[in-house]
């Protein structure tokens, strides 16, 4: 990222540049809404990678016979999931001649660049997370949402496995389904009835959030905000409001007709780890007396398990 401006070679001015850049970076961007934070649970990390193990949990309690032993049970590991960190960076070149011509103006320009840099950082992180959802929605061509017994699974599948041999469940419609009142009500019903935990028990996670593309924003708003039954002359109450309380529609989410309902972010198995926040460091001055700063961050994200969600695939 060549700015056309350069810092002075003095230590005092270099410190002033640091301060200006960081003040700009720390300014809260006003044009980027971190909508990923409504779906991904933010976690901290000090590891080189994060490891998660999915366990089957426990089955139902059985009746204990008088004088006898309770029924035995065993929680087994179903699969492991690793979330690795990737480093993203940008180089900022500031040429000596610009500094020599107008050094004071450089401070203001660096502040502006820091502010713009923060917005670009937020946009990049947001795009990475939404791209993961887009590509792992109902296909595994870009990698697995999770892998069990050497089989890749997407976030939404008709054959999610359980720990019970031969038992699977579906957390999606079989075919692309238009978002309307009848199908949204059906999705709530199917999520409550079909979604199973690893031991084959119902998940008991209520949907609260509707994920949509921007093409469905107005329709979704009417469906979840109407006081009476939407798309109907019926003046009875809109029962969708008992479940779905908010919608998430990012311009970075695929606008191809897909949509989903989910529980709260703590329940749905999406995790985001910011290993290193946005950091800037100056590298050695090169023979041209230009100054170069490198800005980097490290992030890891992914799906741990497919609980608490039900979806329609792309049209």
Short mmCIF file of N, CA and C in Angstrom, two decimals, residues 93-155:
data_model
loop_
_atom_site.label_atom_id
_atom_site.label_comp_id
_atom_site.label_asym_id
_atom_site.label_seq_id
_atom_site.Cartn_x
_atom_site.Cartn_y
_atom_site.Cartn_z
N UNK A 93 4.24 1.47 2.44
CA UNK A 93 5.48 2.12 2.04
C UNK A 93 5.31 3.64 2.05
N UNK A 94 6.23 4.32 2.71
CA UNK A 94 6.17 5.78 2.82
C UNK A 94 7.50 6.33 2.30
N UNK A 95 7.45 7.06 1.23
CA UNK A 95 8.68 7.41 0.54
C UNK A 95 9.36 8.63 1.18
N UNK A 96 10.67 8.65 1.10
CA UNK A 96 11.47 9.70 1.72
C UNK A 96 11.16 11.08 1.15
N UNK A 97 10.98 11.17 -0.15
CA UNK A 97 10.80 12.49 -0.78
C UNK A 97 9.57 13.22 -0.26
N UNK A 98 8.50 12.47 -0.01
CA UNK A 98 7.28 13.12 0.48
C UNK A 98 7.51 13.72 1.86
N UNK A 99 8.22 12.99 2.70
CA UNK A 99 8.54 13.50 4.02
C UNK A 99 9.42 14.75 3.94
N UNK A 100 10.39 14.69 3.10
CA UNK A 100 11.32 15.80 2.98
C UNK A 100 10.62 17.06 2.48
N UNK A 101 9.59 16.89 1.64
CA UNK A 101 8.86 18.03 1.11
C UNK A 101 7.88 18.62 2.12
N UNK A 102 7.23 17.79 2.90
CA UNK A 102 6.17 18.29 3.79
C UNK A 102 6.02 17.36 5.00
N UNK A 103 6.95 17.40 5.95
CA UNK A 103 6.94 16.43 7.04
C UNK A 103 5.74 16.55 7.97
N UNK A 104 5.27 17.76 8.25
CA UNK A 104 4.17 17.91 9.22
C UNK A 104 2.88 17.30 8.71
N UNK A 105 2.68 17.39 7.42
CA UNK A 105 1.42 16.88 6.87
C UNK A 105 1.37 15.35 6.93
N UNK A 106 2.54 14.71 7.04
CA UNK A 106 2.59 13.25 7.09
C UNK A 106 1.82 12.72 8.29
N UNK A 107 1.92 13.41 9.43
CA UNK A 107 1.24 12.95 10.65
C UNK A 107 -0.26 12.80 10.40
N UNK A 108 -0.87 13.81 9.81
CA UNK A 108 -2.30 13.74 9.54
C UNK A 108 -2.64 12.63 8.54
N UNK A 109 -1.78 12.49 7.54
CA UNK A 109 -2.04 11.45 6.56
C UNK A 109 -1.92 10.05 7.17
N UNK A 110 -0.95 9.88 8.06
CA UNK A 110 -0.79 8.58 8.73
C UNK A 110 -1.99 8.28 9.62
N UNK A 111 -2.51 9.29 10.30
CA UNK A 111 -3.72 9.09 11.12
C UNK A 111 -4.87 8.62 10.22
N UNK A 112 -5.04 9.29 9.09
CA UNK A 112 -6.10 8.90 8.16
C UNK A 112 -5.88 7.47 7.66
N UNK A 113 -4.63 7.14 7.35
CA UNK A 113 -4.33 5.81 6.86
C UNK A 113 -4.62 4.77 7.93
N UNK A 114 -4.33 5.08 9.19
CA UNK A 114 -4.64 4.15 10.28
C UNK A 114 -6.13 3.91 10.40
N UNK A 115 -6.90 4.98 10.28
CA UNK A 115 -8.35 4.84 10.34
C UNK A 115 -8.88 3.98 9.20
N UNK A 116 -8.37 4.24 7.99
CA UNK A 116 -8.79 3.43 6.84
C UNK A 116 -8.31 2.00 6.98
N UNK A 117 -7.12 1.83 7.56
CA UNK A 117 -6.58 0.50 7.77
C UNK A 117 -7.47 -0.31 8.70
N UNK A 118 -7.98 0.32 9.75
CA UNK A 118 -8.87 -0.38 10.68
C UNK A 118 -10.14 -0.84 9.97
N UNK A 119 -10.69 0.01 9.13
CA UNK A 119 -11.89 -0.37 8.38
C UNK A 119 -11.60 -1.54 7.44
N UNK A 120 -10.44 -1.50 6.78
CA UNK A 120 -10.07 -2.60 5.88
C UNK A 120 -9.86 -3.89 6.66
N UNK A 121 -9.26 -3.78 7.83
CA UNK A 121 -9.07 -4.94 8.70
C UNK A 121 -10.42 -5.55 9.06
N UNK A 122 -11.36 -4.73 9.50
CA UNK A 122 -12.68 -5.22 9.89
C UNK A 122 -13.39 -5.87 8.70
N UNK A 123 -13.27 -5.25 7.54
CA UNK A 123 -13.91 -5.80 6.34
C UNK A 123 -13.32 -7.16 6.00
N UNK A 124 -11.98 -7.27 6.07
CA UNK A 124 -11.31 -8.53 5.75
C UNK A 124 -11.76 -9.65 6.68
N UNK A 125 -11.78 -9.37 7.99
CA UNK A 125 -12.20 -10.39 8.96
C UNK A 125 -13.66 -10.77 8.73
N UNK A 126 -14.49 -9.79 8.46
CA UNK A 126 -15.90 -10.07 8.21
C UNK A 126 -16.06 -10.95 6.96
N UNK A 127 -15.35 -10.62 5.90
CA UNK A 127 -15.46 -11.39 4.65
C UNK A 127 -14.98 -12.82 4.85
N UNK A 128 -13.92 -13.02 5.61
CA UNK A 128 -13.42 -14.37 5.86
C UNK A 128 -14.48 -15.24 6.53
N UNK A 129 -15.15 -14.71 7.52
CA UNK A 129 -16.14 -15.48 8.26
C UNK A 129 -17.37 -15.79 7.40
N UNK A 130 -17.84 -14.81 6.65
CA UNK A 130 -19.01 -15.06 5.82
C UNK A 130 -18.68 -15.97 4.64
N UNK A 131 -17.46 -15.88 4.13
CA UNK A 131 -17.04 -16.79 3.07
C UNK A 131 -17.04 -18.23 3.58
N UNK A 132 -16.63 -18.42 4.83
CA UNK A 132 -16.67 -19.76 5.41
C UNK A 132 -18.10 -20.30 5.43
N UNK A 133 -19.06 -19.49 5.85
CA UNK A 133 -20.45 -19.95 5.87
C UNK A 133 -20.95 -20.23 4.46
N UNK A 134 -20.62 -19.36 3.51
CA UNK A 134 -21.07 -19.55 2.14
C UNK A 134 -20.57 -20.87 1.55
N UNK A 135 -19.30 -21.19 1.79
CA UNK A 135 -18.70 -22.35 1.15
C UNK A 135 -18.93 -23.65 1.91
N UNK A 136 -19.29 -23.57 3.19
CA UNK A 136 -19.52 -24.78 3.99
C UNK A 136 -21.00 -24.98 4.32
N UNK A 137 -21.85 -24.26 3.63
CA UNK A 137 -23.29 -24.29 3.93
C UNK A 137 -23.87 -25.69 3.74
N UNK A 138 -23.78 -26.20 2.53
CA UNK A 138 -24.36 -27.52 2.24
C UNK A 138 -23.46 -28.34 1.32
N UNK A 139 -22.20 -27.95 1.21
CA UNK A 139 -21.25 -28.66 0.36
C UNK A 139 -19.90 -28.75 1.07
N UNK A 140 -19.10 -29.71 0.63
CA UNK A 140 -17.77 -29.91 1.23
C UNK A 140 -16.66 -29.75 0.22
N UNK A 141 -16.96 -29.17 -0.92
CA UNK A 141 -15.94 -29.01 -1.96
C UNK A 141 -14.81 -28.08 -1.51
N UNK A 142 -15.10 -27.17 -0.56
CA UNK A 142 -14.07 -26.27 -0.04
C UNK A 142 -13.56 -26.72 1.32
N UNK A 143 -13.86 -27.96 1.68
CA UNK A 143 -13.44 -28.47 2.98
C UNK A 143 -14.63 -28.83 3.84
N UNK A 144 -14.34 -29.52 4.91
CA UNK A 144 -15.41 -30.02 5.79
C UNK A 144 -15.76 -29.01 6.88
N UNK A 145 -17.04 -28.89 7.19
CA UNK A 145 -17.45 -28.21 8.40
C UNK A 145 -16.97 -29.02 9.60
N UNK A 146 -17.12 -30.34 9.49
CA UNK A 146 -16.48 -31.28 10.42
C UNK A 146 -16.32 -32.60 9.69
N UNK A 147 -15.46 -33.46 10.20
CA UNK A 147 -15.20 -34.76 9.60
C UNK A 147 -15.35 -35.84 10.65
N UNK A 148 -16.09 -36.88 10.31
CA UNK A 148 -16.26 -38.01 11.23
C UNK A 148 -16.11 -39.31 10.46
N UNK A 149 -15.26 -40.17 10.97
CA UNK A 149 -14.99 -41.46 10.33
C UNK A 149 -14.61 -41.30 8.86
N UNK A 150 -13.75 -40.32 8.61
CA UNK A 150 -13.21 -40.05 7.26
C UNK A 150 -14.25 -39.55 6.27
N UNK A 151 -15.40 -39.09 6.77
CA UNK A 151 -16.43 -38.52 5.90
C UNK A 151 -16.59 -37.04 6.23
N UNK A 152 -16.55 -36.20 5.18
CA UNK A 152 -16.74 -34.76 5.36
C UNK A 152 -18.22 -34.42 5.39
N UNK A 153 -18.58 -33.50 6.28
CA UNK A 153 -19.95 -33.03 6.39
C UNK A 153 -19.99 -31.51 6.33
N UNK A 154 -21.01 -30.94 5.67
CA UNK A 154 -21.19 -29.49 5.68
C UNK A 154 -21.98 -29.08 6.92
N UNK A 155 -22.24 -27.78 7.03
CA UNK A 155 -23.04 -27.30 8.17
C UNK A 155 -24.45 -27.87 8.12
#
